[in-house]
Every structure is written in structure tokens, then in C-alpha cells.
Amino acid sequence: MPIDLDPLEPAPAGFDACASCAYRTTGTPAICFACAVAGDGAPDGPTCAVCGRAVEVGGACANTVCGFDDRWFSRLYTVSGDADEMWRAIYRFKYGEERDLAEVLGRILVGFLEDNRGELAGYDLITTGAIYVGPRAHRLWDYLQVIVEAARREGPGWPFAPGLIAKSGPTGRFLGISAQERRAIAEGELRAALSVPEPERVAGRRVLVFDDVYSEGFSLREMARALLGAGAVEVAGLVLARRKGG
């Protein structure tokens, strides 16, 4: 999957400049993924064994849930180490009018899967994090499913299965509140709202849950809990970026 971007003519515009890139509509996972992670390097020093975030020697991860004994998900995979740049693209896609960025983000997702095939091919299903899009929804479209559908077109060999986790209604928003408040929402109203409508599809399976951003881990924890309760044997997370407050 890795590709040398230097010989390409024209050269990719750079991940933060996707809007002006010649490959925005004609790219491949190899091109878009390589562009998105260009310059990403492994953190110096020790990292969290769960999410890969850099930690102080002998210190705990700043992501609260990584330290829980009842975390329920095994680990987190992150596509891009440049959280700020990735978040700008996600923000334009989710909150702006650049919905065709789903194609770029889908290619980036497939590129990451291919680049880590030796490890990620062991998962049986790749589903989406639960988003409520009913009449009381904060947002009326499932942006994660749109990305995964784009990824499925680019990587049909991967076991994409969006929508395995359902959310029955809106829940409190996590932006701008403390970790304790987030945990209360997650263990209360979010937990009550989540379900796995077809448990036979996940029973005995290893499941990757795709989301845009990993902030603290409380939402992924609850989705992993629901999937394990439905019979999954392992649940891990897969996100485009790690970002506090995302």
C-alpha cells in the first residue's frame, strides 16, 4: 500500500489542502493515505498500550478510559498521528458543506487497513459507531456510514458492516464538560440508548468499531460493552484521529 508521492505529477496538494488537490476525485487509497500520514512519526519514548498516545515514563495515559479495568475494548487503532490536520478535514466534512470529502476519508481509511493488513485482517467485522438520526437528532445524517460506504467502494474485500450498533435517541453532548460528567452521560443515558439489533451477526466475532475521533474513550467503552453483551469475542476501536474534546 505505501506509495512514493514524489514522482506523482501533479504532486498531491497536501492533506490539509484536499479541496485543491488534483486527486480529490481521482485518487486511490495508496495516494490519499500516503498523503494523509506523510510526516507522521512514531512518538518518542513510551506510549499507552491501549491507544498509542505518548506518555511520561511510568505515567498513565491522559485518556481516562485507557486505565479502566472494565474498559471492554481491547485497544484503539489511529489512522493519522497529525490530529489537528485530520480534525480540520473531519470538521469540514461534518459541519461544513464538503460532503464529498467522504471519498477522501474513505480512501484514507482503506489505505490504513491495507497498510496494517497483517494485524487488522484478523477482525471479522468493521462497523460504525452508533449515531442517532431520528426526529430528535442533533445531526440528521450518519456521517460515519457515509465514510464507510465510500471505503467499501474502494476496498470491497474488507468486512465493512455499518450499523451493527443502534442508538435509540439523542444523548448529552460531550463537548466542553469534564471527564466525570462524560462518564455519567456514557454510563447513564448512552448505555440505555445502545443496542445490537441482530446479535447473531456479531456472536463469536472480533469487531472493529470505526469512529472519527477518540477523545476520552467513554463512547467506545459503551459500544464495546453492548457488542460483548451480544456475543462478540473482542471489540477494538479504529479512529481517524485522537483528539481531546473532539
mmCIF file of C-alpha atoms in Angstrom:
data_model
loop_
_atom_site.group_PDB
_atom_site.id
_atom_site.type_symbol
_atom_site.label_atom_id
_atom_site.label_comp_id
_atom_site.label_asym_id
_atom_site.label_seq_id
_atom_site.Cartn_x
_atom_site.Cartn_y
_atom_site.Cartn_z
ATOM 1 C CA MET A 1 0.000 0.000 0.000
ATOM 2 C CA PRO A 2 2.766 2.591 0.663
ATOM 3 C CA ILE A 3 3.489 4.782 -2.363
ATOM 4 C CA ASP A 4 6.250 7.262 -3.168
ATOM 5 C CA LEU A 5 4.476 10.579 -3.597
ATOM 6 C CA ASP A 6 7.452 12.373 -5.144
ATOM 7 C CA PRO A 7 7.078 11.023 -8.712
ATOM 8 C CA LEU A 8 3.387 11.910 -8.940
ATOM 9 C CA GLU A 9 2.571 14.662 -11.399
ATOM 10 C CA PRO A 10 0.891 16.778 -10.295
ATOM 11 C CA ALA A 11 2.040 16.270 -6.734
ATOM 12 C CA PRO A 12 -0.675 15.847 -4.083
ATOM 13 C CA ALA A 13 -1.641 19.208 -2.633
ATOM 14 C CA GLY A 14 -1.202 18.065 0.944
ATOM 15 C CA PHE A 15 -3.767 16.603 3.284
ATOM 16 C CA ASP A 16 -4.935 19.929 4.674
ATOM 17 C CA ALA A 17 -5.422 21.175 1.095
ATOM 18 C CA CYS A 18 -7.609 18.346 -0.180
ATOM 19 C CA ALA A 19 -10.045 20.861 -1.670
ATOM 20 C CA SER A 20 -7.431 21.952 -4.212
ATOM 21 C CA CYS A 21 -5.837 18.537 -4.791
ATOM 22 C CA ALA A 22 -5.963 17.003 -8.263
ATOM 23 C CA TYR A 23 -6.547 13.614 -6.623
ATOM 24 C CA ARG A 24 -9.615 14.636 -4.604
ATOM 25 C CA THR A 25 -11.906 12.813 -7.056
ATOM 26 C CA THR A 26 -9.432 10.533 -8.826
ATOM 27 C CA GLY A 27 -7.168 9.364 -6.027
ATOM 28 C CA THR A 28 -6.597 5.880 -4.664
ATOM 29 C CA PRO A 29 -6.171 4.637 -1.098
ATOM 30 C CA ALA A 30 -2.436 4.415 -1.735
ATOM 31 C CA ILE A 31 -2.198 8.089 -2.724
ATOM 32 C CA CYS A 32 -4.628 9.613 -0.212
ATOM 33 C CA PHE A 33 -3.454 7.538 2.741
ATOM 34 C CA ALA A 34 0.212 8.221 1.999
ATOM 35 C CA CYS A 35 -0.530 11.942 1.749
ATOM 36 C CA ALA A 36 -2.545 11.966 4.968
ATOM 37 C CA VAL A 37 0.184 10.325 7.033
ATOM 38 C CA ALA A 38 3.205 11.921 5.355
ATOM 39 C CA GLY A 39 5.498 13.103 8.111
ATOM 40 C CA ASP A 40 3.717 11.123 10.812
ATOM 41 C CA GLY A 41 6.257 9.560 13.067
ATOM 42 C CA ALA A 42 6.036 7.203 15.998
ATOM 43 C CA PRO A 43 6.074 9.085 19.321
ATOM 44 C CA ASP A 44 9.432 9.255 21.032
ATOM 45 C CA GLY A 45 9.521 7.343 24.279
ATOM 46 C CA PRO A 46 6.842 5.191 25.904
ATOM 47 C CA THR A 47 3.273 5.029 24.646
ATOM 48 C CA CYS A 48 -0.052 3.846 26.019
ATOM 49 C CA ALA A 49 -0.521 0.146 25.311
ATOM 50 C CA VAL A 50 -4.215 0.759 24.603
ATOM 51 C CA CYS A 51 -4.379 3.872 22.404
ATOM 52 C CA GLY A 52 -0.772 4.522 21.398
ATOM 53 C CA ARG A 53 -0.667 8.013 22.906
ATOM 54 C CA ALA A 54 2.705 9.215 24.206
ATOM 55 C CA VAL A 55 3.003 9.015 27.995
ATOM 56 C CA GLU A 56 5.586 10.012 30.538
ATOM 57 C CA VAL A 57 7.930 7.293 31.735
ATOM 58 C CA GLY A 58 5.994 5.351 34.350
ATOM 59 C CA GLY A 59 2.944 7.560 33.854
ATOM 60 C CA ALA A 60 -0.661 6.809 32.998
ATOM 61 C CA CYS A 61 -2.373 7.696 29.726
ATOM 62 C CA ALA A 62 -4.206 11.029 29.696
ATOM 63 C CA ASN A 63 -7.207 9.268 28.142
ATOM 64 C CA THR A 64 -9.185 8.280 31.216
ATOM 65 C CA VAL A 65 -10.749 5.072 29.926
ATOM 66 C CA CYS A 66 -7.430 3.553 28.858
ATOM 67 C CA GLY A 67 -6.728 2.933 32.544
ATOM 68 C CA PHE A 68 -10.047 1.250 33.368
ATOM 69 C CA ASP A 69 -10.080 -2.444 34.265
ATOM 70 C CA ASP A 70 -13.575 -2.649 32.776
ATOM 71 C CA ARG A 71 -12.679 -0.864 29.549
ATOM 72 C CA TRP A 72 -14.307 -3.616 27.435
ATOM 73 C CA PHE A 73 -12.443 -2.735 24.232
ATOM 74 C CA SER A 74 -9.031 -4.300 23.718
ATOM 75 C CA ARG A 75 -7.228 -1.446 22.020
ATOM 76 C CA LEU A 76 -7.502 1.557 19.724
ATOM 77 C CA TYR A 77 -6.037 1.967 16.233
ATOM 78 C CA THR A 78 -5.478 5.528 14.953
ATOM 79 C CA VAL A 79 -5.138 6.369 11.259
ATOM 80 C CA SER A 80 -3.342 9.725 11.462
ATOM 81 C CA GLY A 81 -0.874 10.960 14.025
ATOM 82 C CA ASP A 82 -1.482 14.555 12.901
ATOM 83 C CA ALA A 83 -4.648 15.096 14.905
ATOM 84 C CA ASP A 84 -5.008 18.802 14.126
ATOM 85 C CA GLU A 85 -4.822 18.379 10.364
ATOM 86 C CA MET A 86 -7.137 15.381 10.353
ATOM 87 C CA TRP A 87 -9.607 17.176 12.608
ATOM 88 C CA ARG A 88 -9.784 20.120 10.201
ATOM 89 C CA ALA A 89 -10.816 17.758 7.407
ATOM 90 C CA ILE A 90 -13.326 15.980 9.656
ATOM 91 C CA TYR A 91 -14.779 19.322 10.744
ATOM 92 C CA ARG A 92 -15.207 20.495 7.143
ATOM 93 C CA PHE A 93 -16.890 17.203 6.310
ATOM 94 C CA LYS A 94 -19.213 17.009 9.341
ATOM 95 C CA TYR A 95 -20.112 20.646 9.856
ATOM 96 C CA GLY A 96 -19.349 22.307 6.524
ATOM 97 C CA GLU A 97 -20.636 21.604 3.074
ATOM 98 C CA GLU A 98 -17.726 19.424 1.897
ATOM 99 C CA ARG A 99 -19.540 16.115 1.962
ATOM 100 C CA ASP A 100 -17.538 14.806 -0.977
ATOM 101 C CA LEU A 101 -14.610 14.637 1.455
ATOM 102 C CA ALA A 102 -16.195 11.316 2.423
ATOM 103 C CA GLU A 103 -14.477 9.825 -0.633
ATOM 104 C CA VAL A 104 -11.087 11.081 0.546
ATOM 105 C CA LEU A 105 -11.649 9.926 4.125
ATOM 106 C CA GLY A 106 -12.865 6.550 2.841
ATOM 107 C CA ARG A 107 -9.707 6.120 0.793
ATOM 108 C CA ILE A 108 -7.581 7.099 3.785
ATOM 109 C CA LEU A 109 -9.396 4.506 5.908
ATOM 110 C CA VAL A 110 -8.835 1.746 3.352
ATOM 111 C CA GLY A 111 -5.197 2.775 2.979
ATOM 112 C CA PHE A 112 -4.680 2.353 6.722
ATOM 113 C CA LEU A 113 -6.364 -1.055 6.686
ATOM 114 C CA GLU A 114 -4.172 -2.198 3.807
ATOM 115 C CA ASP A 115 -1.027 -0.792 5.420
ATOM 116 C CA ASN A 116 -1.816 -2.795 8.567
ATOM 117 C CA ARG A 117 -3.372 -5.827 6.886
ATOM 118 C CA GLY A 118 -1.254 -8.293 8.835
ATOM 119 C CA GLU A 119 -2.946 -7.234 12.075
ATOM 120 C CA LEU A 120 -6.328 -5.861 11.023
ATOM 121 C CA ALA A 121 -7.331 -8.670 8.676
ATOM 122 C CA GLY A 122 -7.890 -10.737 11.803
ATOM 123 C CA TYR A 123 -11.073 -8.811 12.591
ATOM 124 C CA ASP A 124 -14.279 -10.306 11.252
ATOM 125 C CA LEU A 125 -16.393 -7.141 11.049
ATOM 126 C CA ILE A 126 -15.825 -3.391 10.741
ATOM 127 C CA THR A 127 -18.871 -1.489 11.941
ATOM 128 C CA THR A 128 -19.653 2.145 12.662
ATOM 129 C CA GLY A 129 -20.101 3.878 15.967
ATOM 130 C CA ALA A 130 -23.760 4.366 16.836
ATOM 131 C CA ILE A 131 -25.291 7.670 15.678
ATOM 132 C CA TYR A 132 -28.918 8.595 16.267
ATOM 133 C CA VAL A 133 -30.509 10.229 13.204
ATOM 134 C CA GLY A 134 -34.176 10.215 14.227
ATOM 135 C CA PRO A 135 -36.564 13.169 14.643
ATOM 136 C CA ARG A 136 -34.881 14.395 17.853
ATOM 137 C CA ALA A 137 -31.344 14.124 16.468
ATOM 138 C CA HIS A 138 -28.676 16.802 16.789
ATOM 139 C CA ARG A 139 -27.486 15.802 13.310
ATOM 140 C CA LEU A 140 -29.760 14.348 10.644
ATOM 141 C CA TRP A 141 -27.256 12.251 8.725
ATOM 142 C CA ASP A 142 -24.947 9.382 9.630
ATOM 143 C CA TYR A 143 -21.563 10.768 8.633
ATOM 144 C CA LEU A 144 -19.739 7.595 9.722
ATOM 145 C CA GLN A 145 -21.828 5.406 7.448
ATOM 146 C CA VAL A 146 -21.142 7.766 4.526
ATOM 147 C CA ILE A 147 -17.380 7.365 5.067
ATOM 148 C CA VAL A 148 -17.645 3.589 5.408
ATOM 149 C CA GLU A 149 -19.767 3.296 2.256
ATOM 150 C CA ALA A 150 -17.054 5.226 0.406
ATOM 151 C CA ALA A 151 -14.430 2.926 1.924
ATOM 152 C CA ARG A 152 -16.405 -0.145 0.860
ATOM 153 C CA ARG A 153 -16.285 1.050 -2.753
ATOM 154 C CA GLU A 154 -12.508 1.477 -2.503
ATOM 155 C CA GLY A 155 -11.827 -1.693 -0.518
ATOM 156 C CA PRO A 156 -14.598 -4.207 -1.193
ATOM 157 C CA GLY A 157 -12.560 -7.033 0.286
ATOM 158 C CA TRP A 158 -12.790 -5.613 3.797
ATOM 159 C CA PRO A 159 -15.690 -6.781 6.022
ATOM 160 C CA PHE A 160 -17.479 -3.458 6.381
ATOM 161 C CA ALA A 161 -20.787 -3.861 8.220
ATOM 162 C CA PRO A 162 -22.090 -0.408 9.207
ATOM 163 C CA GLY A 163 -24.927 -0.028 11.659
ATOM 164 C CA LEU A 164 -24.486 -3.104 13.851
ATOM 165 C CA ILE A 165 -24.916 -0.901 16.934
ATOM 166 C CA ALA A 166 -28.140 1.119 17.219
ATOM 167 C CA LYS A 167 -28.833 4.233 19.283
ATOM 168 C CA SER A 168 -32.478 4.823 20.204
ATOM 169 C CA GLY A 169 -32.351 8.551 20.881
ATOM 170 C CA PRO A 170 -30.179 11.614 21.465
ATOM 171 C CA THR A 171 -27.895 11.756 24.482
ATOM 172 C CA GLY A 172 -25.987 14.532 26.237
ATOM 173 C CA ARG A 173 -23.147 16.055 24.264
ATOM 174 C CA PHE A 174 -19.594 15.591 25.492
ATOM 175 C CA LEU A 175 -18.154 18.908 24.292
ATOM 176 C CA GLY A 176 -16.940 21.298 26.972
ATOM 177 C CA ILE A 177 -17.631 19.138 30.026
ATOM 178 C CA SER A 178 -15.415 17.277 32.482
ATOM 179 C CA ALA A 179 -14.380 13.631 32.288
ATOM 180 C CA GLN A 180 -16.617 12.880 35.263
ATOM 181 C CA GLU A 181 -19.605 14.430 33.502
ATOM 182 C CA ARG A 182 -18.833 12.498 30.321
ATOM 183 C CA ARG A 183 -18.666 9.266 32.273
ATOM 184 C CA ALA A 184 -22.036 9.956 33.896
ATOM 185 C CA ILE A 185 -23.674 10.533 30.492
ATOM 186 C CA ALA A 186 -21.997 7.449 28.987
ATOM 187 C CA GLU A 187 -22.911 5.078 31.824
ATOM 188 C CA GLY A 188 -26.419 6.507 32.095
ATOM 189 C CA GLU A 189 -28.339 7.708 29.068
ATOM 190 C CA LEU A 190 -25.887 6.465 26.417
ATOM 191 C CA ARG A 191 -25.753 2.954 27.859
ATOM 192 C CA ALA A 192 -29.567 2.869 27.994
ATOM 193 C CA ALA A 193 -29.838 4.026 24.370
ATOM 194 C CA LEU A 194 -27.455 1.464 22.803
ATOM 195 C CA SER A 195 -28.443 -1.947 21.474
ATOM 196 C CA VAL A 196 -27.319 -4.587 18.991
ATOM 197 C CA PRO A 197 -30.471 -5.391 16.976
ATOM 198 C CA GLU A 198 -29.027 -8.501 15.303
ATOM 199 C CA PRO A 199 -26.799 -10.201 17.884
ATOM 200 C CA GLU A 200 -26.402 -13.253 15.660
ATOM 201 C CA ARG A 201 -24.296 -11.131 13.303
ATOM 202 C CA VAL A 202 -21.685 -10.362 15.980
ATOM 203 C CA ALA A 203 -21.770 -13.548 18.070
ATOM 204 C CA GLY A 204 -18.342 -15.187 18.106
ATOM 205 C CA ARG A 205 -16.817 -12.379 16.025
ATOM 206 C CA ARG A 206 -13.946 -9.955 16.503
ATOM 207 C CA VAL A 207 -15.309 -6.477 15.778
ATOM 208 C CA LEU A 208 -13.650 -3.166 14.900
ATOM 209 C CA VAL A 209 -15.758 -0.089 15.692
ATOM 210 C CA PHE A 210 -14.992 2.851 13.409
ATOM 211 C CA ASP A 211 -15.414 6.444 14.614
ATOM 212 C CA ASP A 212 -13.984 9.785 13.565
ATOM 213 C CA VAL A 213 -12.251 10.841 16.801
ATOM 214 C CA TYR A 214 -11.179 9.225 20.077
ATOM 215 C CA SER A 215 -11.338 11.823 22.809
ATOM 216 C CA GLU A 216 -11.616 10.079 26.166
ATOM 217 C CA GLY A 217 -12.946 6.614 25.360
ATOM 218 C CA PHE A 218 -16.311 6.656 27.141
ATOM 219 C CA SER A 219 -18.442 6.216 23.994
ATOM 220 C CA LEU A 220 -16.265 3.415 22.613
ATOM 221 C CA ARG A 221 -16.383 1.726 26.018
ATOM 222 C CA GLU A 222 -20.187 1.633 25.962
ATOM 223 C CA MET A 223 -20.363 0.379 22.374
ATOM 224 C CA ALA A 224 -17.842 -2.345 23.191
ATOM 225 C CA ARG A 225 -19.921 -3.307 26.217
ATOM 226 C CA ALA A 226 -23.034 -3.637 24.042
ATOM 227 C CA LEU A 227 -21.241 -5.753 21.431
ATOM 228 C CA LEU A 228 -19.665 -8.062 24.001
ATOM 229 C CA GLY A 229 -23.072 -8.454 25.616
ATOM 230 C CA ALA A 230 -24.395 -9.538 22.207
ATOM 231 C CA GLY A 231 -21.742 -12.247 21.945
ATOM 232 C CA ALA A 232 -18.723 -10.629 20.282
ATOM 233 C CA VAL A 233 -15.471 -12.171 21.475
ATOM 234 C CA GLU A 234 -13.374 -8.986 21.095
ATOM 235 C CA VAL A 235 -14.013 -5.343 20.301
ATOM 236 C CA ALA A 236 -11.402 -2.772 19.281
ATOM 237 C CA GLY A 237 -11.674 0.826 18.113
ATOM 238 C CA LEU A 238 -10.500 2.390 14.853
ATOM 239 C CA VAL A 239 -10.484 6.188 14.533
ATOM 240 C CA LEU A 240 -9.178 8.786 12.117
ATOM 241 C CA ALA A 241 -7.549 10.787 14.934
ATOM 242 C CA ARG A 242 -7.074 11.023 18.701
ATOM 243 C CA ARG A 243 -8.137 14.444 19.908
ATOM 244 C CA LYS A 244 -9.155 15.764 23.298
ATOM 245 C CA GLY A 245 -12.526 17.466 23.121
ATOM 246 C CA GLY A 246 -13.315 16.109 19.661
#
